[in-house]
Coordinates of C-alpha atoms in Angstrom, one line a residue:
Chain M
X12 CA 101.8 -10.8 85.1
X13 CA 103.5 -14.0 84.2
X14 CA 106.9 -13.5 82.5
X15 CA 109.1 -15.8 80.5
X16 CA 112.7 -16.8 80.8
X17 CA 115.4 -18.8 79.1
X18 CA 117.7 -21.5 80.5
X19 CA 120.8 -22.4 78.6
X20 CA 122.8 -25.5 79.7
X21 CA 126.1 -25.3 77.9
X22 CA 127.8 -28.7 77.4
X23 CA 130.9 -29.7 75.4
X24 CA 128.8 -30.9 72.4
X25 CA 125.5 -29.1 72.5
X26 CA 123.8 -26.2 74.3
X27 CA 120.3 -27.1 75.6
X28 CA 118.0 -24.1 75.6
X29 CA 114.7 -24.1 77.4
X30 CA 111.9 -21.5 77.2
X31 CA 109.9 -21.3 80.4
X32 CA 107.2 -19.4 82.1
X33 CA 108.1 -17.9 85.5
X34 CA 105.8 -20.4 87.2
X35 CA 108.0 -23.3 85.9
X36 CA 106.3 -24.5 82.7
X37 CA 108.7 -25.6 80.1
X38 CA 107.1 -24.4 76.9
X39 CA 109.8 -25.3 74.4
X40 CA 113.3 -26.8 74.3
X41 CA 115.9 -27.2 71.6
X42 CA 119.6 -27.7 71.2
X43 CA 122.3 -25.9 69.2
X44 CA 125.8 -27.1 68.6
X45 CA 128.6 -26.0 70.9
X46 CA 131.3 -24.5 68.7
X47 CA 134.5 -25.0 70.7
X48 CA 136.8 -23.7 67.9
X49 CA 139.0 -20.7 68.6
X50 CA 138.8 -21.0 72.4
X51 CA 135.0 -21.3 72.3
X52 CA 134.6 -17.6 71.3
X53 CA 131.4 -18.3 69.3
X54 CA 129.5 -20.1 72.1
X55 CA 127.9 -17.1 73.8
X56 CA 127.2 -15.2 70.5
X57 CA 125.5 -18.4 69.2
X58 CA 123.4 -18.7 72.3
X59 CA 122.4 -15.0 72.1
X60 CA 121.5 -15.4 68.4
X61 CA 119.4 -18.5 69.1
X62 CA 117.5 -16.7 71.8
X63 CA 117.0 -13.5 69.8
X64 CA 115.7 -15.6 66.9
X65 CA 113.3 -17.4 69.2
X66 CA 112.0 -14.1 70.7
X67 CA 111.5 -12.6 67.2
X68 CA 109.5 -15.7 66.2
X69 CA 107.4 -15.5 69.3
X70 CA 107.0 -11.8 69.1
X71 CA 108.2 -11.2 72.6
X72 CA 110.5 -8.4 73.8
X73 CA 113.1 -8.0 76.5
X74 CA 110.3 -6.6 78.7
X75 CA 108.5 -9.9 78.7
X76 CA 111.6 -11.8 79.7
X77 CA 113.2 -12.2 83.1
X78 CA 116.5 -13.0 81.5
X79 CA 118.8 -15.9 80.7
X80 CA 120.2 -18.4 83.2
X81 CA 123.3 -20.2 82.1
X82 CA 125.0 -23.4 83.3
X83 CA 128.6 -24.3 82.4
X84 CA 130.8 -27.3 83.0
X85 CA 133.4 -25.5 85.1
X86 CA 133.9 -23.4 88.3
X87 CA 132.0 -20.2 88.5
X88 CA 132.4 -17.4 91.0
X89 CA 130.3 -14.3 90.9
X90 CA 129.1 -15.1 87.4
X91 CA 132.7 -15.5 86.0
X92 CA 133.9 -18.8 84.7
X93 CA 137.4 -19.7 85.7
X94 CA 138.5 -22.2 83.1
X95 CA 136.3 -24.7 81.3
X96 CA 138.4 -27.3 79.4
X97 CA 135.4 -28.8 77.6
X98 CA 134.5 -25.4 76.0
X99 CA 138.0 -24.2 75.4
X100 CA 137.4 -21.3 77.8
X101 CA 139.8 -19.6 80.1
X102 CA 138.4 -16.9 82.3
X103 CA 135.1 -15.8 80.8
X104 CA 132.7 -13.3 82.4
X105 CA 129.5 -15.0 81.1
X106 CA 127.1 -12.7 82.9
X107 CA 128.7 -9.5 81.5
X108 CA 129.3 -10.8 78.0
X109 CA 125.9 -12.4 77.4
X110 CA 123.9 -9.6 79.0
X111 CA 125.9 -7.2 76.7
X112 CA 124.8 -9.3 73.7
X113 CA 121.2 -9.5 74.7
X114 CA 120.5 -6.5 76.9
X115 CA 118.9 -8.8 79.4
X116 CA 119.7 -10.0 82.9
X117 CA 122.0 -13.0 82.9
X118 CA 122.9 -15.4 85.8
X119 CA 125.6 -18.0 85.5
X120 CA 126.5 -21.0 87.6
X121 CA 128.2 -24.4 87.4
X122 CA 126.2 -27.1 85.6
X123 CA 126.1 -29.5 88.5
X124 CA 124.8 -26.7 90.6
X125 CA 122.1 -25.6 88.2
X126 CA 120.9 -29.3 87.9
X127 CA 120.6 -29.3 91.7
X128 CA 118.5 -26.1 91.6
X129 CA 116.3 -27.7 88.8
X130 CA 115.6 -30.8 90.9
X131 CA 114.9 -28.5 93.9
X132 CA 112.4 -26.5 92.0
X133 CA 110.5 -29.0 89.9
X134 CA 112.1 -32.5 90.5
X135 CA 113.1 -35.0 93.2
X136 CA 113.7 -32.3 95.7
X137 CA 110.5 -30.3 95.1
X138 CA 109.4 -28.4 98.2
X139 CA 112.8 -28.5 99.9
X140 CA 115.2 -25.7 100.5
X141 CA 118.1 -27.8 101.9
X142 CA 119.3 -30.3 99.2
X143 CA 122.3 -31.9 97.8
X144 CA 122.3 -33.3 94.4
X145 CA 124.8 -35.9 93.4
X146 CA 125.3 -36.5 89.7
X147 CA 126.6 -40.0 89.1
X148 CA 128.0 -39.8 85.6
X149 CA 131.5 -40.3 84.1
X150 CA 132.6 -38.5 87.3
X151 CA 130.7 -37.5 90.4
X152 CA 129.3 -33.9 90.4
X153 CA 127.6 -32.2 93.3
X154 CA 125.3 -29.3 93.9
X155 CA 124.8 -28.0 97.4
X156 CA 121.7 -25.9 98.1
X157 CA 121.4 -24.2 101.4
X158 CA 118.2 -22.1 102.1
X159 CA 117.2 -22.4 98.5
X160 CA 120.5 -21.0 97.2
X161 CA 123.5 -22.6 95.5
X162 CA 126.7 -22.8 97.4
X163 CA 129.2 -21.7 94.7
X164 CA 132.1 -21.4 97.1
X165 CA 134.7 -18.8 97.2
X166 CA 136.7 -20.2 94.3
X167 CA 133.8 -21.7 92.4
X168 CA 134.6 -25.1 93.9
X169 CA 131.5 -25.5 96.1
X170 CA 129.9 -28.9 95.6
X171 CA 133.1 -30.5 94.1
X172 CA 132.2 -33.5 96.2
X173 CA 133.6 -36.0 93.6
X174 CA 137.0 -35.2 95.2
X175 CA 136.2 -36.0 98.8
X176 CA 138.8 -38.6 99.9
X177 CA 137.0 -41.7 101.0
X178 CA 139.7 -44.3 100.7
X179 CA 143.2 -44.0 102.1
X180 CA 144.4 -47.3 100.6
X181 CA 143.9 -46.3 96.9
X182 CA 147.1 -46.4 94.8
X183 CA 145.6 -45.5 91.5
X184 CA 145.3 -41.7 91.0
X185 CA 142.1 -39.9 90.3
X186 CA 141.9 -37.5 87.3
X187 CA 142.5 -34.7 89.8
X188 CA 145.9 -36.1 90.9
X189 CA 144.9 -37.2 94.3
X190 CA 144.1 -40.8 95.3
X191 CA 141.0 -42.3 96.9
X192 CA 138.5 -39.7 95.6
X193 CA 134.7 -40.3 95.9
X194 CA 134.3 -40.3 92.1
X195 CA 136.9 -43.2 91.8
X196 CA 134.1 -45.4 93.2
X197 CA 130.7 -43.7 92.9
X198 CA 130.7 -42.8 89.2
X199 CA 129.9 -45.0 86.2
X200 CA 133.6 -45.2 85.5
X201 CA 134.2 -46.2 89.2
X202 CA 131.5 -48.9 89.0
X203 CA 133.1 -50.4 85.9
X204 CA 136.5 -50.2 87.5
X205 CA 135.2 -51.9 90.7
X206 CA 133.6 -54.6 88.5
X207 CA 136.8 -55.4 86.7
X208 CA 138.7 -55.6 90.0
X209 CA 136.1 -57.9 91.7
X210 CA 135.8 -60.1 88.6
X211 CA 139.6 -60.5 88.6
X212 CA 139.8 -61.2 92.3
X213 CA 137.0 -63.8 92.3
X214 CA 136.5 -67.2 90.6
X215 CA 132.7 -67.1 91.1
X216 CA 130.6 -67.5 88.0
X217 CA 128.9 -64.4 86.7
X218 CA 127.2 -63.4 83.5
X219 CA 129.3 -60.3 83.7
X220 CA 132.2 -62.4 82.4
X221 CA 130.5 -62.6 79.1
X222 CA 129.0 -59.1 78.9
X223 CA 130.3 -55.7 78.1
X224 CA 131.0 -54.0 81.4
X225 CA 128.8 -51.0 81.4
X226 CA 126.9 -49.4 84.3
X227 CA 123.6 -50.5 82.8
X228 CA 124.7 -54.1 82.3
X229 CA 126.1 -54.4 85.8
X230 CA 122.9 -53.0 87.4
X231 CA 120.6 -55.2 85.2
X232 CA 122.5 -58.4 86.2
X233 CA 122.5 -57.3 89.8
X234 CA 118.7 -57.0 89.6
X235 CA 118.5 -60.4 87.8
X236 CA 120.1 -62.0 90.8
X237 CA 123.7 -62.5 89.5
X238 CA 125.5 -62.8 92.9
X239 CA 128.8 -61.2 91.9
X240 CA 127.0 -58.3 90.1
X241 CA 125.0 -57.8 93.3
X242 CA 128.2 -57.6 95.3
X243 CA 129.6 -55.0 92.9
X244 CA 126.5 -52.8 93.1
X245 CA 126.5 -53.3 96.9
X246 CA 130.1 -52.0 97.0
X247 CA 129.1 -49.1 94.8
X248 CA 126.2 -48.2 97.1
X249 CA 128.5 -48.5 100.1
X250 CA 130.9 -45.9 98.7
X251 CA 128.0 -43.7 97.7
X252 CA 126.5 -43.8 101.2
X253 CA 129.9 -43.2 102.7
X254 CA 130.6 -40.1 100.7
X255 CA 127.0 -38.8 101.3
X256 CA 127.5 -39.2 105.1
X257 CA 130.6 -36.9 104.9
X258 CA 128.6 -34.3 103.0
X259 CA 125.8 -34.5 105.5
X260 CA 128.1 -33.8 108.4
X261 CA 129.0 -30.5 106.7
X262 CA 125.7 -29.2 105.4
X263 CA 123.0 -31.6 106.8
X264 CA 120.6 -31.6 103.9
X265 CA 117.0 -32.6 104.1
X266 CA 117.2 -34.6 100.8
X267 CA 120.0 -36.1 98.7
X268 CA 118.9 -36.3 95.1
X269 CA 120.7 -38.9 93.0
X270 CA 121.0 -38.0 89.3
X271 CA 123.2 -38.7 86.3
X272 CA 123.4 -41.8 84.1
X273 CA 123.9 -44.2 87.0
X274 CA 120.7 -43.0 88.7
X275 CA 118.7 -44.9 85.9
X276 CA 119.4 -47.9 88.1
X277 CA 116.4 -46.6 90.1
X278 CA 115.1 -47.6 93.4
X279 CA 117.7 -50.3 94.1
X280 CA 120.4 -47.6 93.9
X281 CA 118.4 -45.1 96.2
X282 CA 117.7 -47.8 98.8
X283 CA 121.2 -49.1 98.7
X284 CA 122.7 -45.7 99.2
X285 CA 120.3 -44.8 102.0
X286 CA 121.1 -48.1 103.8
X287 CA 124.9 -47.4 103.5
X288 CA 124.3 -43.8 104.6
X289 CA 122.7 -44.9 107.8
X290 CA 125.7 -47.0 108.5
X291 CA 128.2 -44.1 108.2
X292 CA 126.2 -41.0 109.0
X293 CA 126.4 -38.9 112.2
X294 CA 123.2 -39.6 114.2
X295 CA 122.1 -36.0 114.0
X296 CA 121.6 -36.2 110.3
X297 CA 120.3 -39.7 109.8
X298 CA 116.9 -38.5 108.8
X299 CA 118.2 -37.3 105.4
X300 CA 116.1 -38.8 102.6
X301 CA 117.4 -40.2 99.3
X302 CA 115.4 -39.4 96.2
X303 CA 116.0 -40.1 92.5
X304 CA 116.3 -37.2 90.2
X305 CA 113.2 -36.7 88.1
X306 CA 114.1 -34.2 85.4
X307 CA 116.8 -36.2 83.6
X308 CA 118.7 -34.1 81.2
X309 CA 116.3 -31.2 81.6
X310 CA 117.4 -30.5 85.2
X311 CA 120.0 -28.0 84.0
X312 CA 117.7 -25.8 82.0
X313 CA 115.1 -25.9 84.8
X314 CA 117.8 -24.8 87.3
X315 CA 119.0 -22.1 84.9
X316 CA 115.5 -20.7 84.8
X317 CA 115.2 -20.9 88.6
X318 CA 118.2 -18.6 89.0
X319 CA 116.2 -15.8 87.4
X320 CA 113.4 -15.9 89.9
Chain K
X28 CA 121.1 5.8 115.6
X29 CA 123.4 3.2 117.2
X30 CA 121.6 0.5 119.1
X31 CA 122.6 -2.1 121.7
X32 CA 122.3 -5.8 121.9
X33 CA 123.1 -8.8 124.1
X34 CA 124.9 -12.0 123.3
X35 CA 124.4 -15.0 125.6
X36 CA 126.6 -18.0 125.1
X37 CA 125.1 -20.7 127.2
X38 CA 127.6 -23.4 128.4
X39 CA 127.2 -26.3 130.8
X40 CA 128.8 -24.4 133.7
X41 CA 128.3 -20.7 133.0
X42 CA 126.4 -18.4 130.7
X43 CA 128.6 -15.7 129.2
X44 CA 126.7 -12.5 128.5
X45 CA 128.0 -9.6 126.4
X46 CA 126.6 -6.1 126.0
X47 CA 127.4 -4.7 122.6
X48 CA 126.9 -1.7 120.3
X49 CA 125.5 -2.6 116.9
X50 CA 128.8 -1.6 115.4
X51 CA 130.6 -4.4 117.3
X52 CA 132.0 -2.8 120.4
X53 CA 131.9 -5.1 123.4
X54 CA 131.0 -2.6 126.2
X55 CA 130.6 -5.1 129.1
X56 CA 130.7 -8.8 129.7
X57 CA 129.9 -11.0 132.7
X58 CA 129.0 -14.5 133.6
X59 CA 126.2 -16.2 135.5
X60 CA 126.0 -19.8 136.6
X61 CA 124.2 -22.3 134.5
X62 CA 121.5 -24.0 136.7
X63 CA 121.1 -27.4 135.1
X64 CA 118.8 -28.7 137.9
X65 CA 115.2 -29.8 136.9
X66 CA 116.0 -30.2 133.3
X67 CA 117.6 -26.8 133.1
X68 CA 114.3 -25.0 133.5
X69 CA 115.8 -22.0 135.2
X70 CA 118.5 -21.3 132.6
X71 CA 116.5 -19.0 130.3
X72 CA 114.6 -17.2 133.1
X73 CA 118.1 -16.6 134.7
X74 CA 119.4 -15.1 131.5
X75 CA 116.3 -12.9 131.1
X76 CA 116.6 -11.7 134.7
X77 CA 120.3 -10.9 134.3
X78 CA 119.6 -8.9 131.1
X79 CA 116.6 -7.1 132.6
X80 CA 118.8 -6.2 135.6
X81 CA 121.5 -4.8 133.4
X82 CA 119.0 -2.8 131.3
X83 CA 117.5 -1.3 134.5
X84 CA 121.0 -0.4 135.8
X85 CA 121.9 1.3 132.5
X86 CA 118.5 3.0 132.1
X87 CA 117.9 1.5 128.7
X88 CA 114.6 0.1 127.3
X89 CA 113.6 -2.5 124.8
X90 CA 113.5 0.3 122.2
X91 CA 117.2 0.8 122.5
X92 CA 118.0 -2.9 122.1
X93 CA 118.1 -5.0 118.9
X94 CA 117.5 -8.1 121.0
X95 CA 119.4 -11.1 122.4
X96 CA 121.4 -13.7 120.5
X97 CA 121.8 -17.0 122.1
X98 CA 124.3 -19.8 121.6
X99 CA 123.7 -23.3 123.0
X100 CA 125.8 -26.5 123.0
X101 CA 123.4 -28.6 120.9
X102 CA 121.6 -28.8 117.6
X103 CA 119.3 -25.9 116.7
X104 CA 116.9 -25.8 113.8
X105 CA 114.7 -22.7 113.3
X106 CA 115.5 -21.4 116.8
X107 CA 114.4 -24.6 118.5
X108 CA 117.0 -26.7 120.4
X109 CA 116.6 -30.4 119.8
X110 CA 118.3 -31.9 122.9
X111 CA 121.2 -30.5 124.8
X112 CA 122.7 -33.0 127.2
X113 CA 125.0 -30.5 129.0
X114 CA 122.1 -28.3 129.9
X115 CA 119.6 -31.0 130.8
X116 CA 117.4 -29.8 127.9
X117 CA 115.1 -31.8 125.6
X118 CA 113.3 -29.9 122.9
X119 CA 113.3 -26.2 123.9
X120 CA 112.0 -23.3 121.8
X121 CA 114.6 -20.8 122.9
X122 CA 113.6 -18.0 120.6
X123 CA 109.9 -18.2 121.7
X124 CA 110.6 -18.7 125.4
X125 CA 113.2 -16.0 125.9
X126 CA 111.4 -13.5 123.7
X127 CA 108.3 -14.2 125.8
X128 CA 110.3 -13.4 128.9
X129 CA 111.9 -10.3 127.6
X130 CA 109.6 -8.9 125.0
X131 CA 112.5 -8.6 122.6
X132 CA 113.7 -10.2 119.4
X133 CA 115.7 -13.4 120.2
X134 CA 117.9 -15.5 117.8
X135 CA 119.3 -18.8 118.7
X136 CA 122.0 -21.0 117.1
X137 CA 124.5 -23.7 118.0
X138 CA 127.5 -22.5 120.0
X139 CA 130.1 -23.7 117.4
X140 CA 128.1 -21.8 114.8
X141 CA 127.9 -18.6 116.7
X142 CA 131.6 -18.7 117.4
X143 CA 132.1 -19.0 113.7
X144 CA 130.0 -15.9 113.2
X145 CA 131.9 -14.0 115.9
X146 CA 135.2 -14.7 114.2
X147 CA 133.7 -13.7 110.8
X148 CA 132.5 -10.4 112.2
X149 CA 135.4 -9.3 114.4
X150 CA 138.0 -12.1 114.5
X151 CA 140.3 -14.2 112.4
X152 CA 137.8 -14.2 109.5
X153 CA 137.0 -10.5 109.5
X154 CA 135.9 -9.2 106.1
X155 CA 135.0 -12.7 104.7
X156 CA 131.6 -14.0 104.1
X157 CA 132.7 -17.6 103.2
X158 CA 134.3 -19.2 106.3
X159 CA 134.6 -22.4 108.2
X160 CA 135.5 -22.3 111.9
X161 CA 136.9 -25.5 113.4
X162 CA 136.9 -25.5 117.2
X163 CA 139.6 -27.9 118.4
X164 CA 138.6 -28.7 122.0
X165 CA 137.7 -31.8 123.8
X166 CA 136.0 -32.7 120.6
X167 CA 136.0 -31.0 117.2
X168 CA 133.2 -28.5 116.5
X169 CA 132.5 -26.8 113.2
X170 CA 130.7 -23.7 112.1
X171 CA 130.0 -23.2 108.4
X172 CA 129.3 -19.7 107.1
X173 CA 128.1 -19.3 103.5
X174 CA 127.4 -15.8 102.2
X175 CA 127.6 -14.5 105.7
X176 CA 125.0 -16.9 107.1
X177 CA 125.3 -19.9 109.3
X178 CA 124.5 -23.3 107.8
X179 CA 122.4 -24.8 110.5
X180 CA 121.3 -27.7 108.4
X181 CA 117.9 -29.3 108.1
X182 CA 118.2 -31.2 111.4
X183 CA 120.4 -28.7 113.2
X184 CA 123.5 -30.9 112.4
X185 CA 125.1 -28.4 109.9
X186 CA 128.8 -28.1 110.7
X187 CA 129.0 -31.3 112.7
X188 CA 132.3 -31.9 111.0
X189 CA 133.8 -33.7 114.0
X190 CA 132.0 -36.7 112.7
X191 CA 133.4 -36.8 109.2
X192 CA 135.0 -40.2 108.8
X193 CA 138.7 -39.8 107.9
X194 CA 140.1 -43.2 108.8
X195 CA 138.7 -46.6 107.7
X196 CA 141.1 -48.6 109.8
X197 CA 140.1 -47.2 113.3
X198 CA 138.8 -49.9 115.6
X199 CA 138.1 -47.7 118.7
X200 CA 134.7 -46.1 118.5
X201 CA 134.1 -42.4 118.7
X202 CA 131.7 -41.0 121.3
X203 CA 129.1 -40.9 118.5
X204 CA 129.3 -44.7 118.0
X205 CA 131.0 -44.6 114.6
X206 CA 134.7 -45.3 114.1
X207 CA 137.4 -43.1 112.5
X208 CA 135.7 -39.7 113.1
X209 CA 137.7 -36.5 112.5
X210 CA 137.5 -35.6 116.2
X211 CA 139.2 -38.9 117.2
X212 CA 142.4 -37.3 115.8
X213 CA 142.0 -33.5 115.5
X214 CA 140.8 -32.7 119.1
X215 CA 142.8 -32.2 122.3
X216 CA 141.6 -35.7 123.3
X217 CA 142.7 -37.1 120.0
X218 CA 146.1 -35.4 120.3
X219 CA 146.7 -37.1 123.7
X220 CA 145.4 -40.4 122.3
X221 CA 147.8 -40.2 119.3
X222 CA 150.7 -39.3 121.7
X223 CA 150.0 -42.3 123.9
X224 CA 149.9 -44.6 120.9
X225 CA 153.1 -43.2 119.3
X226 CA 154.9 -43.3 122.6
X227 CA 154.0 -47.0 123.1
X228 CA 154.9 -47.9 119.5
X229 CA 158.3 -46.2 119.7
X230 CA 161.5 -46.7 121.7
X231 CA 162.8 -43.2 120.8
X232 CA 163.7 -41.0 123.7
X233 CA 161.2 -38.1 124.4
X234 CA 160.6 -35.7 127.3
X235 CA 157.0 -36.6 126.8
X236 CA 157.7 -39.9 128.7
X237 CA 158.3 -37.9 131.9
X238 CA 155.5 -35.3 131.3
X239 CA 151.8 -35.2 131.8
X240 CA 150.3 -35.8 128.4
X241 CA 148.3 -32.6 127.7
X242 CA 147.8 -30.7 124.5
X243 CA 149.9 -27.8 125.8
X244 CA 152.8 -30.0 126.9
X245 CA 152.9 -31.9 123.6
X246 CA 152.9 -28.7 121.6
X247 CA 155.5 -27.0 123.8
X248 CA 157.9 -30.0 123.5
X249 CA 157.3 -30.1 119.8
X250 CA 158.3 -26.5 119.5
X251 CA 161.3 -27.2 121.7
X252 CA 162.6 -29.7 119.2
X253 CA 161.6 -33.0 120.8
X254 CA 161.6 -35.3 117.8
X255 CA 158.8 -37.6 118.9
X256 CA 156.6 -34.7 120.1
X257 CA 157.1 -33.2 116.6
X258 CA 156.0 -36.4 114.9
X259 CA 152.9 -36.4 117.1
X260 CA 152.0 -32.8 116.3
X261 CA 152.7 -33.5 112.6
X262 CA 150.3 -36.4 112.7
X263 CA 147.8 -34.1 114.3
X264 CA 148.2 -31.5 111.6
X265 CA 147.9 -34.1 108.9
X266 CA 144.6 -35.3 110.2
X267 CA 143.4 -31.7 110.6
X268 CA 144.4 -30.8 107.0
X269 CA 142.8 -34.0 105.7
X270 CA 139.4 -33.2 107.4
X271 CA 139.6 -29.6 106.2
X272 CA 140.2 -30.7 102.6
X273 CA 136.9 -32.7 102.8
X274 CA 135.0 -29.8 104.1
X275 CA 136.5 -27.5 101.4
X276 CA 135.3 -29.9 98.7
X277 CA 131.8 -29.4 99.9
X278 CA 131.5 -25.6 100.7
X279 CA 134.9 -24.2 99.4
X280 CA 135.5 -21.5 102.1
X281 CA 137.7 -18.5 101.7
X282 CA 139.2 -18.9 105.2
X283 CA 139.3 -21.8 107.7
X284 CA 139.6 -20.3 111.2
X285 CA 141.1 -22.6 113.9
X286 CA 139.8 -22.0 117.4
X287 CA 139.4 -23.9 120.6
X288 CA 142.0 -24.8 123.2
X289 CA 144.4 -26.5 120.8
X290 CA 144.5 -23.4 118.7
X291 CA 146.7 -21.8 121.4
X292 CA 149.5 -23.8 119.8
X293 CA 149.5 -20.9 117.4
X294 CA 151.3 -20.4 114.1
X295 CA 152.9 -23.9 114.0
X296 CA 149.4 -25.4 114.1
X297 CA 148.1 -23.1 111.4
X298 CA 151.1 -23.6 109.1
X299 CA 151.0 -27.4 109.7
X300 CA 147.3 -27.6 108.9
X301 CA 147.7 -25.5 105.8
X302 CA 150.6 -27.7 104.5
X303 CA 148.6 -30.9 105.1
X304 CA 145.5 -29.3 103.5
X305 CA 147.5 -28.6 100.3
X306 CA 148.4 -32.3 100.2
X307 CA 144.8 -33.5 100.3
X308 CA 142.7 -30.7 98.9
X309 CA 141.0 -30.6 95.4
X310 CA 143.0 -28.2 93.2
X311 CA 140.0 -25.9 92.8
X312 CA 140.0 -25.0 96.5
X313 CA 143.7 -24.9 97.4
X314 CA 143.7 -21.1 97.8
X315 CA 141.8 -21.5 101.1
X316 CA 143.7 -19.7 103.9
X317 CA 144.1 -20.9 107.5
X318 CA 143.8 -18.3 110.2
X319 CA 143.9 -18.6 114.0
X320 CA 140.9 -17.5 115.9
X321 CA 141.3 -14.1 117.6
X322 CA 138.4 -13.7 120.0
X323 CA 139.1 -16.6 122.3
X324 CA 136.2 -17.4 124.6
X325 CA 134.5 -14.2 123.5
X326 CA 133.8 -15.5 119.9
X327 CA 130.5 -16.9 121.0
X328 CA 129.1 -13.7 122.4
X329 CA 130.3 -11.7 119.4
X330 CA 128.5 -14.2 117.1
X331 CA 125.4 -14.0 119.2
X332 CA 125.3 -10.3 118.8
X333 CA 126.0 -10.6 115.0
X334 CA 122.9 -12.7 114.6
X335 CA 120.8 -9.7 115.5
X336 CA 122.2 -7.4 112.8

């Protein structure tokens, strides 16, 4: 008999909650505020209350539900979160606490990882069991899926691909303290930084000189034929392909799914990344395909649900 | 009841065969020649014959045996080898062919991968389920173990870490065609190449100038206090730590086991690599430990046996 389940993707501002069937239909979704006061102590009770309320409204009981999958913006090992700055959390045993509050099965993983599982289950990587998802946002997040399972790593740092060093000559430090990290180039922030640098270094005319430097504006002008904007997005794709080639030499995925805000650039991004990847990748893994994420901001809740299956 | 099993580590010159108990005791080991004539067509029949002969001698039957694990020097996906230059092989379905010849269960994986499994089971990584083995030989091989299972990758290129790009300024191509690959620095060949370069670039006195440049001689002189030799091995460890930091940002292992010929350098190598790793690694995975491989050339047959359990 078909069962139900909940996915809760916990972010620094809101918690997205999805109500699913076990076959992957998203029946309802809603958001609640993330209360980060007092070390974020209310976050899990608020999630529990929201789910209990929903179950009561629907007239379903714990027997009808597979459980709750939870994604959090921090490292998770064996269901325990080890520090989560955006939530105010130190070490929090999410699986134990939330299942205590709900009397249901709870699975917890990192948010980039659950997004990867979501895309694997119902998005750009559907049908694959070997996938890497790269989330191109303010930073670069990664989710590594091997044989259908997330690689959390032994310290919860599996898939922290944003901190692969891809440039020895960088002198500006990354947020992590090192220099030359993948996310210094292949994130929205990195794209804007590269644009500033290239605009300063060049005298070439560009509409970018009269525009606010955002990821969207840079990509839009690149597509419109602005030469310098095109050079900037080419440089972005080169860094992206280079980092992906490194990842492929470790886990050799079938598909690399590009998600996050920058992935709205669409096919030009995917083709550009694939082209650069072919330049840098080991010959044994050059058949890896690039796909765009399809679930947008819902990838996390899909992946949370998938962990329960 | 305890059962038996065979591990067959197929190399370009010999096939090492081990006869094990399922609890991990190596009861006997021997070698047969690898016959690479005619596209290596006799290799698997020779292995089958050797194992059949051993079973007859011991008076054991297929019922007593879990099967045969096979390691091969090439990419393997789903038990099928996809090209193996050293054996003369094109596409060979090892599991199907050998189990057809023996009427037993056969598992096949890449040789670097089975060595990693061997070290995980009974060697430097004993007790861990999250491990990366780096084999420092003529090239650099890698075996990635996640949750106790080998990451073969979707094209059999999982763990091909020797071809991670770690240097953008390299102009000499690697054997794979790219430039700046990990194995151009962190292999025995790479060590000798670095030594030649540093000897040419420096006027400093060094006993290396009157010695054959081999990995062993370079490490021995480094330990003896030869300043230039020490700079060379420091450079080697720096590259090794740098590559390992990249791998850790993808799969976040608990232990990195260093094997292969260069690992005979011992504790100085492991400490040097760990020190460089701490310099380059993402903070979330800095607790990864470095260990020396303990099974030497037997790691492969141990790992072959482990695949059967």
